[in-house]
Amino acid sequence: MKLEKYIRTVNDFPKKGISYKDITPLLQDASATKQVVKKLAEPLKKERITKVVGIESRGFLFGMLLASELNAGFTPIRKPGKLPFNVVSQSYDLEYGTDQIEIHRDALNMSDKVVIHDDVLATGGTAQAACKLINKLGGNIIELNFLIELDDLKGKEKIIGYPYRSLLNY
């Protein structure tokens, strides 16, 4: 199955000059969705993953399905103020400023084998911040995986030292 045919490019969204990769057509097709989960999960089956960490918000979509497939728990990483309990925060740089993500302080421990999932690896800032959060809590990062990688933005350079996979490259 060619997953690329389920990714729609929307030009000039969310602003002029951006070619947004819309995964909605993929989500609307049950076979394509199952294929993504299978491709993400298969290399991890023997790893005994205990937690899949999904990055807000589109990382929740396949992150939950991947956690279920791996018989692992799911942990969300969210934007500030969205989690109701005690959190650990991590700032990261944007083109013009900084942003922040958070995870519950009790979400992981040193025995957890963690997969971090997000839909797109772009500049890598959010993925790098997620790695820092997992490390603060003592989790063992087995892999970062992404549905899509935008090669020109060189996000993989911010996650050097961690195994990662992307199913589609643009």
Short mmCIF file of N, CA and C in Angstrom, two decimals:
data_model
loop_
_atom_site.label_atom_id
_atom_site.label_comp_id
_atom_site.label_asym_id
_atom_site.label_seq_id
_atom_site.Cartn_x
_atom_site.Cartn_y
_atom_site.Cartn_z
N MET A 1 0.85 -1.18 0.00
CA MET A 1 0.00 0.00 0.00
C MET A 1 0.89 1.24 0.00
N LYS A 2 0.64 2.14 -0.91
CA LYS A 2 1.38 3.40 -1.00
C LYS A 2 0.73 4.43 -0.09
N LEU A 3 1.34 4.63 1.08
CA LEU A 3 0.78 5.57 2.05
C LEU A 3 0.81 7.01 1.54
N GLU A 4 1.76 7.33 0.66
CA GLU A 4 1.88 8.69 0.13
C GLU A 4 0.58 9.19 -0.51
N LYS A 5 -0.17 8.27 -1.10
CA LYS A 5 -1.39 8.70 -1.79
C LYS A 5 -2.47 9.17 -0.81
N TYR A 6 -2.26 8.92 0.48
CA TYR A 6 -3.22 9.36 1.50
C TYR A 6 -2.80 10.65 2.21
N ILE A 7 -1.69 11.23 1.76
CA ILE A 7 -1.22 12.49 2.34
C ILE A 7 -1.53 13.61 1.34
N ARG A 8 -2.30 14.57 1.80
CA ARG A 8 -2.70 15.69 0.95
C ARG A 8 -1.79 16.89 1.27
N THR A 9 -1.25 17.51 0.24
CA THR A 9 -0.45 18.72 0.42
C THR A 9 -1.37 19.93 0.23
N VAL A 10 -1.39 20.80 1.22
CA VAL A 10 -2.18 22.02 1.17
C VAL A 10 -1.20 23.19 1.14
N ASN A 11 -1.12 23.86 0.01
CA ASN A 11 -0.18 24.97 -0.14
C ASN A 11 -0.66 26.21 0.59
N ASP A 12 0.32 26.95 1.10
CA ASP A 12 0.07 28.22 1.80
C ASP A 12 -0.79 28.07 3.04
N PHE A 13 -0.62 26.94 3.76
CA PHE A 13 -1.31 26.72 5.03
C PHE A 13 -0.29 26.26 6.05
N PRO A 14 -0.26 26.79 7.23
CA PRO A 14 -1.14 27.80 7.80
C PRO A 14 -0.78 29.23 7.40
N LYS A 15 0.33 29.37 6.66
CA LYS A 15 0.67 30.71 6.16
C LYS A 15 1.36 30.57 4.81
N LYS A 16 1.45 31.64 4.09
CA LYS A 16 2.03 31.65 2.75
C LYS A 16 3.44 31.06 2.77
N GLY A 17 3.69 30.21 1.78
CA GLY A 17 5.00 29.59 1.65
C GLY A 17 5.13 28.23 2.31
N ILE A 18 4.15 27.84 3.11
CA ILE A 18 4.18 26.54 3.78
C ILE A 18 3.38 25.54 2.94
N SER A 19 3.94 24.34 2.76
CA SER A 19 3.22 23.24 2.11
C SER A 19 2.86 22.23 3.19
N TYR A 20 1.67 22.36 3.73
CA TYR A 20 1.21 21.57 4.86
C TYR A 20 0.89 20.15 4.41
N LYS A 21 1.35 19.17 5.18
CA LYS A 21 1.06 17.76 4.90
C LYS A 21 -0.13 17.34 5.75
N ASP A 22 -1.27 17.21 5.11
CA ASP A 22 -2.53 16.89 5.77
C ASP A 22 -2.71 15.37 5.82
N ILE A 23 -2.80 14.81 7.02
CA ILE A 23 -2.96 13.37 7.18
C ILE A 23 -4.42 12.94 7.28
N THR A 24 -5.34 13.90 7.16
CA THR A 24 -6.77 13.57 7.29
C THR A 24 -7.21 12.47 6.33
N PRO A 25 -6.82 12.50 5.04
CA PRO A 25 -7.25 11.40 4.15
C PRO A 25 -6.77 10.04 4.63
N LEU A 26 -5.58 9.99 5.22
CA LEU A 26 -5.07 8.73 5.75
C LEU A 26 -5.92 8.26 6.93
N LEU A 27 -6.27 9.18 7.82
CA LEU A 27 -7.09 8.83 8.97
C LEU A 27 -8.48 8.34 8.57
N GLN A 28 -8.96 8.81 7.44
CA GLN A 28 -10.30 8.44 6.99
C GLN A 28 -10.35 7.07 6.33
N ASP A 29 -9.20 6.46 6.10
CA ASP A 29 -9.14 5.15 5.47
C ASP A 29 -8.65 4.12 6.49
N ALA A 30 -9.52 3.20 6.87
CA ALA A 30 -9.18 2.22 7.91
C ALA A 30 -7.99 1.36 7.53
N SER A 31 -7.90 0.94 6.28
CA SER A 31 -6.78 0.09 5.85
C SER A 31 -5.46 0.84 5.92
N ALA A 32 -5.45 2.09 5.50
CA ALA A 32 -4.23 2.89 5.54
C ALA A 32 -3.80 3.13 6.99
N THR A 33 -4.76 3.42 7.85
CA THR A 33 -4.46 3.63 9.27
C THR A 33 -3.86 2.36 9.88
N LYS A 34 -4.45 1.22 9.59
CA LYS A 34 -3.93 -0.05 10.11
C LYS A 34 -2.52 -0.32 9.59
N GLN A 35 -2.28 0.04 8.33
CA GLN A 35 -0.95 -0.17 7.74
C GLN A 35 0.10 0.68 8.46
N VAL A 36 -0.24 1.93 8.77
CA VAL A 36 0.68 2.80 9.51
C VAL A 36 1.01 2.19 10.87
N VAL A 37 0.00 1.78 11.60
CA VAL A 37 0.22 1.20 12.93
C VAL A 37 1.09 -0.04 12.83
N LYS A 38 0.82 -0.88 11.86
CA LYS A 38 1.61 -2.10 11.66
C LYS A 38 3.08 -1.75 11.37
N LYS A 39 3.31 -0.79 10.49
CA LYS A 39 4.68 -0.41 10.13
C LYS A 39 5.42 0.24 11.31
N LEU A 40 4.70 1.00 12.11
CA LEU A 40 5.34 1.60 13.29
C LEU A 40 5.65 0.56 14.35
N ALA A 41 4.74 -0.39 14.53
CA ALA A 41 4.86 -1.36 15.63
C ALA A 41 5.80 -2.52 15.34
N GLU A 42 5.81 -3.00 14.12
CA GLU A 42 6.51 -4.25 13.82
C GLU A 42 7.96 -4.29 14.31
N PRO A 43 8.80 -3.28 14.05
CA PRO A 43 10.19 -3.35 14.52
C PRO A 43 10.33 -3.25 16.05
N LEU A 44 9.25 -2.90 16.74
CA LEU A 44 9.31 -2.70 18.19
C LEU A 44 8.74 -3.87 18.99
N LYS A 45 8.18 -4.85 18.32
CA LYS A 45 7.47 -5.94 19.00
C LYS A 45 8.33 -6.66 20.04
N LYS A 46 9.61 -6.84 19.78
CA LYS A 46 10.48 -7.58 20.70
C LYS A 46 11.10 -6.69 21.78
N GLU A 47 10.85 -5.41 21.73
CA GLU A 47 11.48 -4.46 22.65
C GLU A 47 10.80 -4.38 24.02
N ARG A 48 9.61 -4.90 24.14
CA ARG A 48 8.83 -4.83 25.39
C ARG A 48 8.65 -3.39 25.86
N ILE A 49 8.14 -2.59 24.94
CA ILE A 49 7.87 -1.18 25.22
C ILE A 49 6.82 -1.10 26.32
N THR A 50 7.06 -0.21 27.30
CA THR A 50 6.07 -0.04 28.38
C THR A 50 5.24 1.22 28.21
N LYS A 51 5.78 2.24 27.50
CA LYS A 51 5.04 3.49 27.31
C LYS A 51 5.29 4.05 25.91
N VAL A 52 4.21 4.50 25.30
CA VAL A 52 4.30 5.30 24.09
C VAL A 52 3.94 6.72 24.51
N VAL A 53 4.82 7.66 24.21
CA VAL A 53 4.60 9.06 24.54
C VAL A 53 4.22 9.78 23.26
N GLY A 54 3.02 10.35 23.24
CA GLY A 54 2.55 11.08 22.07
C GLY A 54 2.64 12.58 22.30
N ILE A 55 3.12 13.30 21.29
CA ILE A 55 3.29 14.74 21.39
C ILE A 55 2.05 15.43 20.83
N GLU A 56 1.54 16.40 21.59
CA GLU A 56 0.30 17.12 21.23
C GLU A 56 0.42 17.74 19.85
N SER A 57 -0.62 17.71 19.13
CA SER A 57 -1.82 16.95 19.39
C SER A 57 -1.95 15.79 18.42
N ARG A 58 -1.39 15.96 17.23
CA ARG A 58 -1.55 14.89 16.24
C ARG A 58 -0.74 13.65 16.58
N GLY A 59 0.23 13.78 17.46
CA GLY A 59 0.96 12.61 17.92
C GLY A 59 0.11 11.69 18.79
N PHE A 60 -1.02 12.21 19.26
CA PHE A 60 -1.94 11.38 20.04
C PHE A 60 -2.65 10.35 19.16
N LEU A 61 -2.90 10.72 17.90
CA LEU A 61 -3.72 9.88 17.02
C LEU A 61 -3.10 8.50 16.82
N PHE A 62 -1.90 8.45 16.27
CA PHE A 62 -1.24 7.16 16.08
C PHE A 62 -0.54 6.69 17.35
N GLY A 63 -0.20 7.61 18.23
CA GLY A 63 0.43 7.22 19.49
C GLY A 63 -0.45 6.28 20.30
N MET A 64 -1.73 6.60 20.40
CA MET A 64 -2.67 5.73 21.13
C MET A 64 -2.81 4.36 20.46
N LEU A 65 -2.92 4.37 19.13
CA LEU A 65 -3.06 3.11 18.40
C LEU A 65 -1.79 2.27 18.53
N LEU A 66 -0.64 2.93 18.47
CA LEU A 66 0.63 2.23 18.61
C LEU A 66 0.77 1.64 20.01
N ALA A 67 0.39 2.39 21.02
CA ALA A 67 0.43 1.88 22.40
C ALA A 67 -0.43 0.63 22.54
N SER A 68 -1.62 0.67 21.98
CA SER A 68 -2.51 -0.48 22.03
C SER A 68 -1.89 -1.69 21.33
N GLU A 69 -1.34 -1.46 20.16
CA GLU A 69 -0.71 -2.54 19.39
C GLU A 69 0.47 -3.16 20.13
N LEU A 70 1.20 -2.33 20.88
CA LEU A 70 2.37 -2.81 21.63
C LEU A 70 2.04 -3.24 23.05
N ASN A 71 0.76 -3.20 23.41
CA ASN A 71 0.32 -3.53 24.75
C ASN A 71 1.06 -2.69 25.79
N ALA A 72 1.17 -1.39 25.49
CA ALA A 72 1.88 -0.44 26.34
C ALA A 72 0.93 0.64 26.80
N GLY A 73 1.33 1.36 27.82
CA GLY A 73 0.56 2.52 28.25
C GLY A 73 0.81 3.69 27.32
N PHE A 74 -0.06 4.68 27.39
CA PHE A 74 0.08 5.89 26.59
C PHE A 74 0.24 7.09 27.52
N THR A 75 1.18 7.95 27.20
CA THR A 75 1.44 9.15 27.98
C THR A 75 1.43 10.36 27.05
N PRO A 76 0.61 11.36 27.33
CA PRO A 76 0.62 12.56 26.50
C PRO A 76 1.65 13.60 26.95
N ILE A 77 2.27 14.23 25.98
CA ILE A 77 3.04 15.45 26.21
C ILE A 77 2.19 16.56 25.64
N ARG A 78 1.96 17.60 26.47
CA ARG A 78 1.02 18.64 26.07
C ARG A 78 1.62 20.03 26.18
N LYS A 79 0.90 20.97 25.64
CA LYS A 79 1.26 22.38 25.77
C LYS A 79 0.96 22.83 27.20
N PRO A 80 1.58 23.91 27.64
CA PRO A 80 1.41 24.36 29.03
C PRO A 80 -0.06 24.60 29.41
N GLY A 81 -0.37 24.19 30.65
CA GLY A 81 -1.70 24.42 31.18
C GLY A 81 -2.76 23.42 30.77
N LYS A 82 -2.40 22.37 30.04
CA LYS A 82 -3.37 21.39 29.57
C LYS A 82 -3.44 20.12 30.42
N LEU A 83 -2.42 19.88 31.22
CA LEU A 83 -2.41 18.68 32.06
C LEU A 83 -2.84 19.06 33.48
N PRO A 84 -3.69 18.24 34.11
CA PRO A 84 -4.31 18.63 35.37
C PRO A 84 -3.51 18.35 36.64
N PHE A 85 -2.38 17.66 36.53
CA PHE A 85 -1.65 17.25 37.72
C PHE A 85 -0.28 17.91 37.72
N ASN A 86 0.58 17.53 38.66
CA ASN A 86 1.94 18.08 38.73
C ASN A 86 2.71 17.74 37.47
N VAL A 87 3.38 18.73 36.90
CA VAL A 87 4.06 18.54 35.62
C VAL A 87 5.54 18.89 35.70
N VAL A 88 6.26 18.39 34.72
CA VAL A 88 7.63 18.77 34.43
C VAL A 88 7.57 19.46 33.08
N SER A 89 8.27 20.59 32.95
CA SER A 89 8.22 21.38 31.72
C SER A 89 9.58 21.41 31.04
N GLN A 90 9.52 21.65 29.73
CA GLN A 90 10.75 21.81 28.96
C GLN A 90 10.50 22.87 27.89
N SER A 91 11.35 23.88 27.87
CA SER A 91 11.28 24.91 26.83
C SER A 91 12.09 24.48 25.62
N TYR A 92 11.74 25.03 24.47
CA TYR A 92 12.51 24.80 23.26
C TYR A 92 12.40 26.03 22.37
N ASP A 93 13.38 26.17 21.49
CA ASP A 93 13.46 27.35 20.64
C ASP A 93 12.58 27.22 19.40
N LEU A 94 11.95 28.33 19.06
CA LEU A 94 11.23 28.48 17.81
C LEU A 94 12.02 29.47 16.95
N GLU A 95 11.57 29.65 15.72
CA GLU A 95 12.26 30.59 14.84
C GLU A 95 12.31 31.99 15.45
N TYR A 96 11.21 32.41 16.08
CA TYR A 96 11.14 33.74 16.70
C TYR A 96 10.63 33.62 18.12
N GLY A 97 11.43 33.05 19.02
CA GLY A 97 11.03 32.94 20.41
C GLY A 97 11.18 31.53 20.93
N THR A 98 10.40 31.22 21.97
CA THR A 98 10.45 29.90 22.58
C THR A 98 9.04 29.39 22.82
N ASP A 99 8.93 28.09 23.04
CA ASP A 99 7.67 27.46 23.42
C ASP A 99 8.00 26.46 24.51
N GLN A 100 7.00 25.73 24.96
CA GLN A 100 7.18 24.82 26.08
C GLN A 100 6.23 23.65 25.95
N ILE A 101 6.66 22.50 26.44
CA ILE A 101 5.78 21.33 26.54
C ILE A 101 5.90 20.77 27.95
N GLU A 102 4.91 19.95 28.33
CA GLU A 102 4.85 19.42 29.69
C GLU A 102 4.42 17.96 29.68
N ILE A 103 4.81 17.28 30.75
CA ILE A 103 4.40 15.89 30.98
C ILE A 103 4.11 15.76 32.47
N HIS A 104 3.18 14.88 32.82
CA HIS A 104 2.93 14.64 34.24
C HIS A 104 4.19 14.11 34.91
N ARG A 105 4.46 14.61 36.09
CA ARG A 105 5.66 14.25 36.85
C ARG A 105 5.70 12.75 37.15
N ASP A 106 4.55 12.12 37.30
CA ASP A 106 4.50 10.69 37.64
C ASP A 106 4.22 9.79 36.43
N ALA A 107 4.42 10.31 35.22
CA ALA A 107 4.06 9.57 34.01
C ALA A 107 5.01 8.43 33.67
N LEU A 108 6.26 8.55 34.06
CA LEU A 108 7.28 7.56 33.70
C LEU A 108 8.19 7.30 34.89
N ASN A 109 8.90 6.17 34.80
CA ASN A 109 9.94 5.89 35.80
C ASN A 109 11.12 5.22 35.12
N MET A 110 12.13 4.90 35.90
CA MET A 110 13.39 4.40 35.35
C MET A 110 13.26 3.03 34.69
N SER A 111 12.21 2.29 34.97
CA SER A 111 12.05 0.98 34.33
C SER A 111 11.30 1.07 33.00
N ASP A 112 10.79 2.25 32.64
CA ASP A 112 10.01 2.39 31.42
C ASP A 112 10.87 2.39 30.17
N LYS A 113 10.43 1.59 29.20
CA LYS A 113 11.02 1.57 27.86
C LYS A 113 10.05 2.36 26.97
N VAL A 114 10.54 3.47 26.44
CA VAL A 114 9.68 4.49 25.85
C VAL A 114 9.87 4.64 24.35
N VAL A 115 8.76 4.77 23.66
CA VAL A 115 8.73 5.21 22.26
C VAL A 115 8.06 6.57 22.25
N ILE A 116 8.70 7.54 21.60
CA ILE A 116 8.11 8.86 21.41
C ILE A 116 7.54 8.91 20.00
N HIS A 117 6.27 9.32 19.89
CA HIS A 117 5.65 9.40 18.57
C HIS A 117 5.08 10.79 18.31
N ASP A 118 5.30 11.26 17.10
CA ASP A 118 4.64 12.47 16.61
C ASP A 118 4.35 12.24 15.13
N ASP A 119 3.40 13.01 14.61
CA ASP A 119 3.04 12.80 13.21
C ASP A 119 4.10 13.30 12.25
N VAL A 120 4.76 14.43 12.59
CA VAL A 120 5.73 15.04 11.68
C VAL A 120 7.01 15.41 12.42
N LEU A 121 8.15 15.07 11.82
CA LEU A 121 9.44 15.59 12.26
C LEU A 121 9.77 16.74 11.31
N ALA A 122 9.73 17.94 11.84
CA ALA A 122 10.02 19.13 11.03
C ALA A 122 11.37 19.69 11.48
N THR A 123 11.38 20.73 12.29
CA THR A 123 12.64 21.33 12.74
C THR A 123 13.28 20.55 13.88
N GLY A 124 12.53 19.68 14.53
CA GLY A 124 13.08 18.83 15.59
C GLY A 124 13.04 19.41 16.99
N GLY A 125 12.62 20.66 17.14
CA GLY A 125 12.61 21.29 18.45
C GLY A 125 11.71 20.60 19.45
N THR A 126 10.52 20.24 19.02
CA THR A 126 9.58 19.57 19.93
C THR A 126 10.07 18.17 20.28
N ALA A 127 10.58 17.46 19.29
CA ALA A 127 11.10 16.10 19.55
C ALA A 127 12.28 16.15 20.51
N GLN A 128 13.16 17.11 20.34
CA GLN A 128 14.30 17.26 21.24
C GLN A 128 13.84 17.57 22.66
N ALA A 129 12.86 18.47 22.79
CA ALA A 129 12.31 18.80 24.11
C ALA A 129 11.65 17.58 24.75
N ALA A 130 10.95 16.77 23.94
CA ALA A 130 10.32 15.56 24.46
C ALA A 130 11.39 14.60 25.01
N CYS A 131 12.50 14.46 24.29
CA CYS A 131 13.59 13.61 24.78
C CYS A 131 14.11 14.11 26.12
N LYS A 132 14.26 15.41 26.26
CA LYS A 132 14.73 15.98 27.52
C LYS A 132 13.75 15.70 28.66
N LEU A 133 12.45 15.78 28.38
CA LEU A 133 11.45 15.47 29.40
C LEU A 133 11.53 14.01 29.83
N ILE A 134 11.64 13.11 28.86
CA ILE A 134 11.72 11.68 29.16
C ILE A 134 12.97 11.42 30.01
N ASN A 135 14.07 12.05 29.64
CA ASN A 135 15.31 11.88 30.40
C ASN A 135 15.18 12.41 31.83
N LYS A 136 14.51 13.53 32.01
CA LYS A 136 14.30 14.08 33.36
C LYS A 136 13.56 13.10 34.26
N LEU A 137 12.63 12.35 33.67
CA LEU A 137 11.84 11.40 34.45
C LEU A 137 12.48 10.03 34.55
N GLY A 138 13.61 9.83 33.86
CA GLY A 138 14.33 8.58 33.96
C GLY A 138 13.93 7.50 32.98
N GLY A 139 13.04 7.81 32.05
CA GLY A 139 12.63 6.82 31.05
C GLY A 139 13.76 6.49 30.08
N ASN A 140 13.72 5.30 29.53
CA ASN A 140 14.72 4.82 28.57
C ASN A 140 14.13 4.93 27.17
N ILE A 141 14.63 5.86 26.37
CA ILE A 141 14.09 6.08 25.02
C ILE A 141 14.62 5.00 24.09
N ILE A 142 13.71 4.18 23.59
CA ILE A 142 14.06 3.11 22.66
C ILE A 142 14.05 3.64 21.23
N GLU A 143 13.09 4.52 20.93
CA GLU A 143 12.96 5.04 19.56
C GLU A 143 12.05 6.25 19.55
N LEU A 144 12.30 7.15 18.61
CA LEU A 144 11.34 8.17 18.22
C LEU A 144 10.84 7.74 16.85
N ASN A 145 9.53 7.83 16.64
CA ASN A 145 9.05 7.54 15.29
C ASN A 145 8.02 8.57 14.85
N PHE A 146 7.96 8.72 13.54
CA PHE A 146 7.16 9.76 12.92
C PHE A 146 6.48 9.18 11.69
N LEU A 147 5.31 9.67 11.41
CA LEU A 147 4.64 9.31 10.16
C LEU A 147 5.38 9.97 9.00
N ILE A 148 5.70 11.27 9.15
CA ILE A 148 6.29 12.07 8.08
C ILE A 148 7.54 12.79 8.58
N GLU A 149 8.57 12.85 7.74
CA GLU A 149 9.74 13.67 8.01
C GLU A 149 9.91 14.67 6.86
N LEU A 150 10.06 15.92 7.22
CA LEU A 150 10.31 16.98 6.25
C LEU A 150 11.82 17.18 6.17
N ASP A 151 12.45 16.51 5.22
CA ASP A 151 13.91 16.42 5.15
C ASP A 151 14.62 17.77 5.11
N ASP A 152 14.09 18.72 4.37
CA ASP A 152 14.75 20.02 4.21
C ASP A 152 14.88 20.79 5.52
N LEU A 153 14.05 20.48 6.51
CA LEU A 153 14.09 21.21 7.78
C LEU A 153 15.11 20.63 8.77
N LYS A 154 15.69 19.49 8.41
CA LYS A 154 16.81 18.90 9.16
C LYS A 154 16.52 18.64 10.65
N GLY A 155 15.31 18.24 10.95
CA GLY A 155 14.94 17.97 12.34
C GLY A 155 15.73 16.84 12.97
N LYS A 156 16.18 15.89 12.16
CA LYS A 156 16.93 14.75 12.72
C LYS A 156 18.22 15.20 13.39
N GLU A 157 18.73 16.37 13.02
CA GLU A 157 19.97 16.88 13.63
C GLU A 157 19.77 17.24 15.10
N LYS A 158 18.53 17.47 15.51
CA LYS A 158 18.27 17.81 16.92
C LYS A 158 18.03 16.58 17.79
N ILE A 159 17.92 15.42 17.17
CA ILE A 159 17.69 14.19 17.94
C ILE A 159 18.82 13.19 17.75
N ILE A 160 19.99 13.69 17.41
CA ILE A 160 21.17 12.83 17.25
C ILE A 160 21.41 12.10 18.57
N GLY A 161 21.72 10.83 18.45
CA GLY A 161 21.97 10.02 19.64
C GLY A 161 20.77 9.16 20.02
N TYR A 162 19.66 9.39 19.35
CA TYR A 162 18.45 8.59 19.61
C TYR A 162 18.05 7.88 18.31
N PRO A 163 17.70 6.61 18.42
CA PRO A 163 17.19 5.92 17.22
C PRO A 163 15.87 6.56 16.80
N TYR A 164 15.69 6.73 15.49
CA TYR A 164 14.42 7.27 15.02
C TYR A 164 14.08 6.67 13.67
N ARG A 165 12.78 6.69 13.35
CA ARG A 165 12.27 6.23 12.05
C ARG A 165 11.18 7.15 11.59
N SER A 166 11.10 7.32 10.30
CA SER A 166 10.00 8.02 9.67
C SER A 166 9.46 7.14 8.56
N LEU A 167 8.14 7.05 8.44
CA LEU A 167 7.57 6.20 7.40
C LEU A 167 7.59 6.87 6.03
N LEU A 168 7.43 8.19 6.00
CA LEU A 168 7.38 8.94 4.74
C LEU A 168 8.32 10.13 4.83
N ASN A 169 9.03 10.39 3.74
CA ASN A 169 9.93 11.54 3.69
C ASN A 169 9.53 12.45 2.55
N TYR A 170 9.56 13.74 2.86
CA TYR A 170 9.24 14.77 1.85
C TYR A 170 10.35 15.80 1.84
#
